[in-house]
Short mmCIF file of C-alpha atoms in Angstrom, two decimals:
data_model
loop_
_atom_site.label_atom_id
_atom_site.label_comp_id
_atom_site.label_asym_id
_atom_site.label_seq_id
_atom_site.Cartn_x
_atom_site.Cartn_y
_atom_site.Cartn_z
CA UNK T 13 123.63 81.71 133.75
CA UNK T 14 125.40 81.83 137.05
CA UNK T 15 123.81 80.38 140.18
CA UNK T 16 122.18 82.63 142.88
CA UNK T 17 120.61 81.98 146.30
CA UNK T 18 117.28 82.77 147.92
CA UNK T 19 117.04 83.78 151.75
CA UNK T 20 114.62 81.23 152.90
CA UNK T 21 114.03 82.65 156.34
CA UNK T 22 110.38 83.56 155.43
CA UNK T 23 109.49 79.81 155.00
CA UNK T 24 109.73 79.52 158.80
CA UNK T 25 107.29 82.52 159.44
CA UNK T 26 103.62 82.92 159.67
CA UNK T 27 102.12 83.68 156.29
CA UNK T 28 101.11 87.31 155.53
CA UNK T 29 101.31 89.23 152.37
CA UNK T 30 104.99 89.57 152.66
CA UNK T 31 105.60 85.75 152.88
CA UNK T 32 103.32 85.23 150.04
CA UNK T 33 105.36 87.50 147.95
CA UNK T 34 108.40 85.51 148.80
CA UNK T 35 106.86 82.10 148.28
CA UNK T 36 105.34 83.08 144.94
CA UNK T 37 108.44 84.40 143.46
CA UNK T 38 110.79 81.67 144.79
CA UNK T 39 108.41 78.99 143.56
CA UNK T 40 108.86 80.36 139.95
CA UNK T 41 112.65 80.65 140.26
CA UNK T 42 113.24 77.12 141.39
CA UNK T 43 113.51 76.15 137.68
CA UNK T 44 116.51 78.65 137.32
CA UNK T 45 119.96 78.14 138.63
CA UNK T 46 119.09 78.96 142.13
CA UNK T 47 118.77 77.33 145.61
CA UNK T 48 116.96 78.26 148.75
CA UNK T 49 118.77 78.52 152.14
CA UNK T 50 116.64 78.42 155.26
CA UNK T 51 117.27 78.09 158.97
CA UNK T 52 116.83 74.76 160.57
CA UNK T 53 115.30 76.13 163.83
CA UNK T 54 111.95 78.12 164.30
CA UNK T 55 111.54 81.39 166.15
CA UNK T 56 112.35 84.96 165.79
CA UNK T 57 115.53 84.97 167.57
CA UNK T 58 116.86 81.95 165.83
CA UNK T 59 115.76 83.45 162.42
CA UNK T 60 117.69 86.69 163.22
CA UNK T 61 120.94 85.04 164.32
CA UNK T 62 120.83 82.64 161.30
CA UNK T 63 120.25 85.51 158.85
CA UNK T 64 122.74 87.95 160.24
CA UNK T 65 125.57 85.47 161.20
CA UNK T 66 125.19 81.83 159.79
CA UNK T 67 123.99 82.87 156.43
CA UNK T 68 126.48 85.42 155.26
CA UNK T 69 129.32 83.18 156.66
CA UNK T 70 127.97 80.20 154.51
CA UNK T 71 127.68 82.52 151.43
CA UNK T 72 131.20 83.93 152.00
CA UNK T 73 132.63 80.26 152.11
CA UNK T 74 130.83 79.67 148.79
CA UNK T 75 132.56 82.59 147.04
CA UNK T 76 129.83 85.32 147.58
CA UNK T 77 127.21 84.44 145.28
CA UNK T 78 124.16 86.75 144.63
CA UNK T 79 121.46 86.55 147.30
CA UNK T 80 117.79 87.29 146.94
CA UNK T 81 115.80 88.58 149.85
CA UNK T 82 112.22 88.92 149.36
CA UNK T 83 110.67 89.85 152.91
CA UNK T 84 112.13 93.25 154.32
CA UNK T 85 115.18 91.84 156.15
CA UNK T 86 118.60 90.69 154.93
CA UNK T 87 122.11 90.05 156.35
CA UNK T 88 123.75 93.44 156.87
CA UNK T 89 127.24 92.22 156.58
CA UNK T 90 126.63 90.85 152.97
CA UNK T 91 126.95 93.11 150.02
CA UNK T 92 126.31 90.97 146.97
CA UNK T 93 122.46 90.92 147.39
CA UNK T 94 118.98 92.42 146.34
CA UNK T 95 116.71 93.35 149.19
CA UNK T 96 112.97 93.76 149.06
CA UNK T 97 111.49 96.42 151.35
CA UNK T 98 107.78 96.25 151.07
CA UNK T 99 106.95 99.47 153.03
CA UNK T 100 108.28 101.70 155.83
CA UNK T 101 105.56 101.20 158.27
CA UNK T 102 107.61 99.98 161.04
CA UNK T 103 109.75 103.14 160.76
CA UNK T 104 106.89 105.69 160.13
CA UNK T 105 104.55 104.11 162.57
CA UNK T 106 106.19 102.32 165.15
CA UNK T 107 103.24 102.25 167.42
CA UNK T 108 101.72 99.74 165.19
CA UNK T 109 104.47 97.06 166.11
CA UNK T 110 105.95 95.50 169.22
CA UNK T 111 108.94 97.57 170.48
CA UNK T 112 111.63 94.93 169.83
CA UNK T 113 110.18 94.54 166.01
CA UNK T 114 110.07 98.40 165.25
CA UNK T 115 113.43 98.96 166.90
CA UNK T 116 115.11 96.28 164.86
CA UNK T 117 113.58 97.44 161.50
CA UNK T 118 114.33 101.06 162.16
CA UNK T 119 118.00 99.98 162.68
CA UNK T 120 118.24 97.44 159.86
CA UNK T 121 116.23 98.74 156.84
CA UNK T 122 118.26 102.08 156.12
CA UNK T 123 121.48 100.22 156.26
CA UNK T 124 120.72 97.32 154.10
CA UNK T 125 119.00 99.69 151.64
CA UNK T 126 122.28 101.63 151.28
CA UNK T 127 124.62 98.58 151.24
CA UNK T 128 122.66 96.31 148.82
CA UNK T 129 123.21 96.15 145.08
CA UNK T 130 119.58 96.90 144.43
CA UNK T 131 116.38 97.57 146.49
CA UNK T 132 113.01 96.04 145.34
CA UNK T 133 109.74 97.43 146.49
CA UNK T 134 106.17 96.66 145.59
CA UNK T 135 104.62 99.94 144.49
CA UNK T 136 105.61 103.31 143.25
CA UNK T 137 104.05 104.83 146.40
CA UNK T 138 106.58 102.71 148.41
CA UNK T 139 109.37 103.65 146.15
CA UNK T 140 108.75 107.33 146.74
CA UNK T 141 108.82 106.83 150.54
CA UNK T 142 112.09 104.98 150.47
CA UNK T 143 113.70 107.48 148.24
CA UNK T 144 112.69 110.28 150.52
CA UNK T 145 113.58 108.53 153.71
CA UNK T 146 116.93 106.74 152.83
CA UNK T 147 118.24 109.21 150.16
CA UNK T 148 119.30 106.50 147.83
CA UNK T 149 119.66 106.76 144.09
CA UNK T 150 116.37 106.36 142.25
CA UNK T 151 118.12 103.97 139.73
CA UNK T 152 118.91 101.57 142.54
CA UNK T 153 115.18 101.00 143.36
CA UNK T 154 113.10 98.62 141.26
CA UNK T 155 109.09 98.35 141.59
CA UNK T 156 108.09 94.65 141.28
CA UNK T 157 104.46 94.26 142.46
CA UNK T 158 103.37 90.93 143.89
CA UNK T 159 101.28 88.24 141.85
CA UNK T 160 98.22 86.48 142.98
CA UNK T 161 99.70 83.06 144.04
CA UNK T 162 98.76 80.23 141.62
CA UNK T 163 98.40 77.67 144.60
CA UNK T 164 95.56 79.81 146.06
CA UNK T 165 93.95 80.07 142.57
CA UNK T 166 94.13 76.28 142.16
CA UNK T 167 93.20 75.31 145.73
CA UNK T 168 90.30 72.93 146.11
CA UNK T 169 87.59 74.82 148.00
CA UNK T 170 87.01 74.00 151.71
CA UNK T 171 83.77 75.34 153.01
CA UNK T 172 83.40 76.50 156.59
CA UNK T 173 80.98 74.41 158.64
CA UNK T 174 77.87 76.40 159.46
CA UNK T 175 78.78 79.38 157.27
CA UNK T 176 76.74 80.03 154.17
CA UNK T 177 76.38 82.93 151.81
CA UNK T 178 75.52 86.01 153.80
CA UNK T 179 78.75 87.05 155.23
CA UNK T 180 81.36 89.91 154.81
CA UNK T 181 85.03 88.85 154.69
CA UNK T 182 88.19 90.63 155.89
CA UNK T 183 91.50 88.90 155.40
CA UNK T 184 94.89 89.63 156.99
CA UNK T 185 97.00 89.66 160.15
CA UNK T 186 96.16 91.19 163.32
CA UNK T 187 98.06 94.29 162.43
CA UNK T 188 96.69 97.53 164.04
CA UNK T 189 97.32 99.40 160.65
CA UNK T 190 94.70 97.00 158.96
CA UNK T 191 92.02 98.54 161.37
CA UNK T 192 90.04 95.27 161.57
CA UNK T 193 88.92 95.71 165.12
CA UNK T 194 87.46 99.29 164.25
CA UNK T 195 85.82 97.99 161.11
CA UNK T 196 84.15 95.16 162.82
CA UNK T 197 82.79 97.23 165.58
CA UNK T 198 81.46 99.69 162.85
CA UNK T 199 79.76 96.79 161.09
CA UNK T 200 78.13 94.88 164.00
CA UNK T 201 74.96 96.76 163.97
CA UNK T 202 74.47 96.22 160.22
CA UNK T 203 75.34 92.59 160.70
CA UNK T 204 72.69 92.17 163.39
CA UNK T 205 70.17 94.04 161.44
CA UNK T 206 70.60 91.96 158.19
CA UNK T 207 71.53 88.68 159.67
CA UNK T 208 75.20 88.90 158.28
CA UNK T 209 78.28 87.32 159.65
CA UNK T 210 81.53 89.18 159.80
CA UNK T 211 84.45 86.84 159.06
CA UNK T 212 88.04 87.82 159.81
CA UNK T 213 90.56 85.31 158.45
CA UNK T 214 94.16 85.78 159.39
CA UNK T 215 96.64 85.13 162.16
CA UNK T 216 98.17 86.69 165.15
CA UNK T 217 101.89 87.73 165.47
CA UNK T 218 104.18 88.91 168.36
CA UNK T 219 105.62 91.43 165.86
CA UNK T 220 102.38 93.62 165.93
CA UNK T 221 100.95 95.63 168.58
CA UNK T 222 97.96 94.35 170.65
CA UNK T 223 94.55 94.32 168.83
CA UNK T 224 91.39 93.34 170.79
CA UNK T 225 88.72 91.74 168.74
CA UNK T 226 84.98 92.06 169.83
CA UNK T 227 83.11 89.06 171.25
CA UNK T 228 79.78 88.90 169.22
CA UNK T 229 77.77 86.04 167.75
CA UNK T 230 77.84 87.90 164.48
CA UNK T 231 81.62 87.92 164.39
CA UNK T 232 83.79 84.77 163.47
CA UNK T 233 87.55 84.64 163.69
CA UNK T 234 89.39 82.05 161.57
CA UNK T 235 93.02 81.58 162.57
CA UNK T 236 95.51 80.83 159.89
CA UNK T 237 93.39 79.70 157.10
CA UNK T 238 94.78 77.38 154.44
CA UNK T 239 94.50 78.09 150.66
CA UNK T 240 91.44 75.94 150.35
CA UNK T 241 89.50 77.73 153.08
CA UNK T 242 90.52 81.14 151.75
CA UNK T 243 89.66 80.28 148.25
CA UNK T 244 86.06 79.34 149.44
CA UNK T 245 85.64 82.42 151.53
CA UNK T 246 86.72 84.73 148.68
CA UNK T 247 84.36 82.92 146.38
CA UNK T 248 81.21 83.13 148.69
CA UNK T 249 81.54 86.38 150.59
CA UNK T 250 79.05 89.12 149.91
CA UNK T 251 81.79 91.67 150.09
CA UNK T 252 85.56 91.71 150.91
CA UNK T 253 86.25 94.58 153.34
CA UNK T 254 89.86 95.89 153.37
CA UNK T 255 89.98 98.89 155.87
CA UNK T 256 93.81 99.37 156.10
CA UNK T 257 95.12 102.93 156.87
CA UNK T 258 98.44 102.14 155.30
CA UNK T 259 99.76 99.73 152.71
CA UNK T 260 102.84 99.28 150.64
CA UNK T 261 100.88 97.17 148.14
CA UNK T 262 97.45 95.81 148.81
CA UNK T 263 97.34 92.11 147.65
CA UNK T 264 94.19 90.98 149.39
CA UNK T 265 91.91 92.96 147.06
CA UNK T 266 93.59 91.25 143.92
CA UNK T 267 93.20 87.91 145.47
CA UNK T 268 89.56 88.56 146.07
CA UNK T 269 89.08 90.00 142.57
CA UNK T 270 90.31 86.77 141.14
CA UNK T 271 87.30 84.90 142.70
CA UNK T 272 84.77 87.53 141.83
CA UNK T 273 84.40 89.14 145.25
CA UNK T 274 82.93 92.66 145.43
CA UNK T 275 85.30 95.15 147.19
CA UNK T 276 84.92 97.80 149.92
CA UNK T 277 88.32 99.58 150.36
CA UNK T 278 89.60 102.30 152.49
CA UNK T 279 90.52 105.33 150.54
CA UNK T 280 94.27 105.32 150.64
CA UNK T 281 96.80 106.16 148.00
CA UNK T 282 97.80 102.59 147.18
CA UNK T 283 94.14 101.32 146.84
CA UNK T 284 93.60 104.05 144.42
CA UNK T 285 96.73 103.54 142.43
CA UNK T 286 96.02 99.79 142.04
CA UNK T 287 93.15 100.49 139.52
CA UNK T 288 90.50 98.55 141.30
CA UNK T 289 87.66 100.55 139.60
CA UNK T 290 85.00 98.29 140.51
CA UNK T 291 85.50 98.90 144.33
CA UNK T 292 83.61 101.17 146.64
CA UNK T 293 85.71 103.37 148.79
CA UNK T 294 85.35 104.81 152.25
CA UNK T 295 87.42 107.05 154.47
CA UNK T 296 89.98 105.13 156.41
CA UNK T 297 89.72 107.76 159.23
CA UNK T 298 85.88 107.85 159.35
CA UNK T 299 84.56 104.17 159.92
CA UNK T 300 81.03 105.63 160.41
CA UNK T 301 80.90 105.53 156.57
CA UNK T 302 81.73 101.85 156.28
CA UNK T 303 78.33 100.45 156.99
CA UNK T 304 76.77 102.51 154.07
CA UNK T 305 79.51 101.46 151.68
CA UNK T 306 79.04 97.79 152.61
CA UNK T 307 75.09 98.11 152.16
CA UNK T 308 75.68 99.55 148.69
CA UNK T 309 78.22 96.98 147.89
CA UNK T 310 76.08 94.02 148.77
CA UNK T 311 73.14 95.46 146.73
CA UNK T 312 75.35 95.03 143.56
CA UNK T 313 75.51 92.07 141.37
CA UNK T 314 78.70 90.09 141.72
CA UNK T 315 81.23 90.56 138.72
CA UNK T 316 82.55 87.51 136.88
CA UNK T 317 85.58 85.79 138.41
CA UNK T 318 88.71 87.28 137.00
CA UNK T 319 90.52 84.35 135.67
CA UNK T 320 94.23 85.08 136.26
CA UNK T 321 96.29 84.64 133.26
CA UNK T 322 99.63 83.01 133.20
CA UNK T 323 101.21 86.36 132.61
CA UNK T 324 99.72 87.77 135.75
CA UNK T 325 100.83 84.76 137.87
CA UNK T 326 104.31 84.91 136.69
CA UNK T 327 104.95 88.51 136.13
CA UNK T 328 106.84 89.26 139.37
CA UNK T 329 109.22 86.17 138.91
CA UNK T 330 109.86 87.35 135.17
CA UNK T 331 110.83 90.86 136.43
CA UNK T 332 113.01 89.42 139.15
CA UNK T 333 114.71 87.05 136.74
CA UNK T 334 115.45 89.82 134.31
CA UNK T 335 116.95 91.89 137.05
CA UNK T 336 119.10 89.15 138.31
CA UNK T 337 120.33 88.10 134.88
CA UNK T 338 121.15 91.80 134.19
CA UNK T 339 123.33 91.95 137.39
CA UNK T 340 124.94 88.56 136.80
CA UNK T 341 125.93 89.25 133.20
CA UNK T 342 127.30 92.75 133.94
CA UNK T 343 129.90 91.37 136.06
CA UNK T 344 129.77 94.48 138.15
CA UNK T 345 129.02 92.74 141.60
CA UNK T 346 131.47 93.98 144.27
CA UNK T 347 134.18 91.82 145.74
CA UNK T 348 133.29 91.48 149.57
CA UNK T 349 134.64 89.49 152.45
CA UNK T 350 133.16 89.39 155.72
#
């Protein structure tokens, strides 16, 4: 098989579901004829300049090999590539993001979608939105959902000091569409009444709009948890609450399920489509219904842990490799000089 390259810009970014997708797939592809290219300098501006100028120039000098992009962005001037667009949140809801971030994505995403050899997305729902918005051929868009990362499954548990069983968990970045601030405010009276803690494990990013979290003894913020901490939280929480109003694919509930967590999910199309039949759903628009859903959830017995199979862990990489092989073996990649 011919060689191909991975755009490793995501390796210098804060980890969210998008970056986990990139790292999970790229780890499994390292045994193939591929290499990862990444910028030496950190920072948003350095990353954009490297991706849009240095990366395509380097690839052109190597004869235009196939480039895989896993995390929404890609070099616009390069044609021999596959781009992954997880969702269109920055285009459809720019108010959730910083102005520079949403402006850049609204400019870039339609252009790379049209120029790339293939577009990958993470759910049928996201594929439908991409086709409607960008008016590209349906045959050009592949759906490859994320896997639960094996490093997370295998991580040695790291307990949080002072935190025992008796907490409700939320996981994700401080992104307004996740609605963590609204969910926490809704759950605080229940937490005080039952002696529960509410734990939010995630990170902050300048890409998102401002989110103000409450200051309360029953709320704990864990910034940028490592895999060991996250594995322990999933295993010991009384319920995993994921209150998003919009998702391309919702990886957190699948991670939590692998550790036997009970789920309370917002009633949005992606959550319903992911066959999480054991979850309790509540209206994403009506946070007043969340405490009742959590009370019902924590009264249930925990399900057994879902021991993730090798097929489930490697599924995304297998699909990616089959697609890459098909493109390379077809000999139909365009000739392009920047």
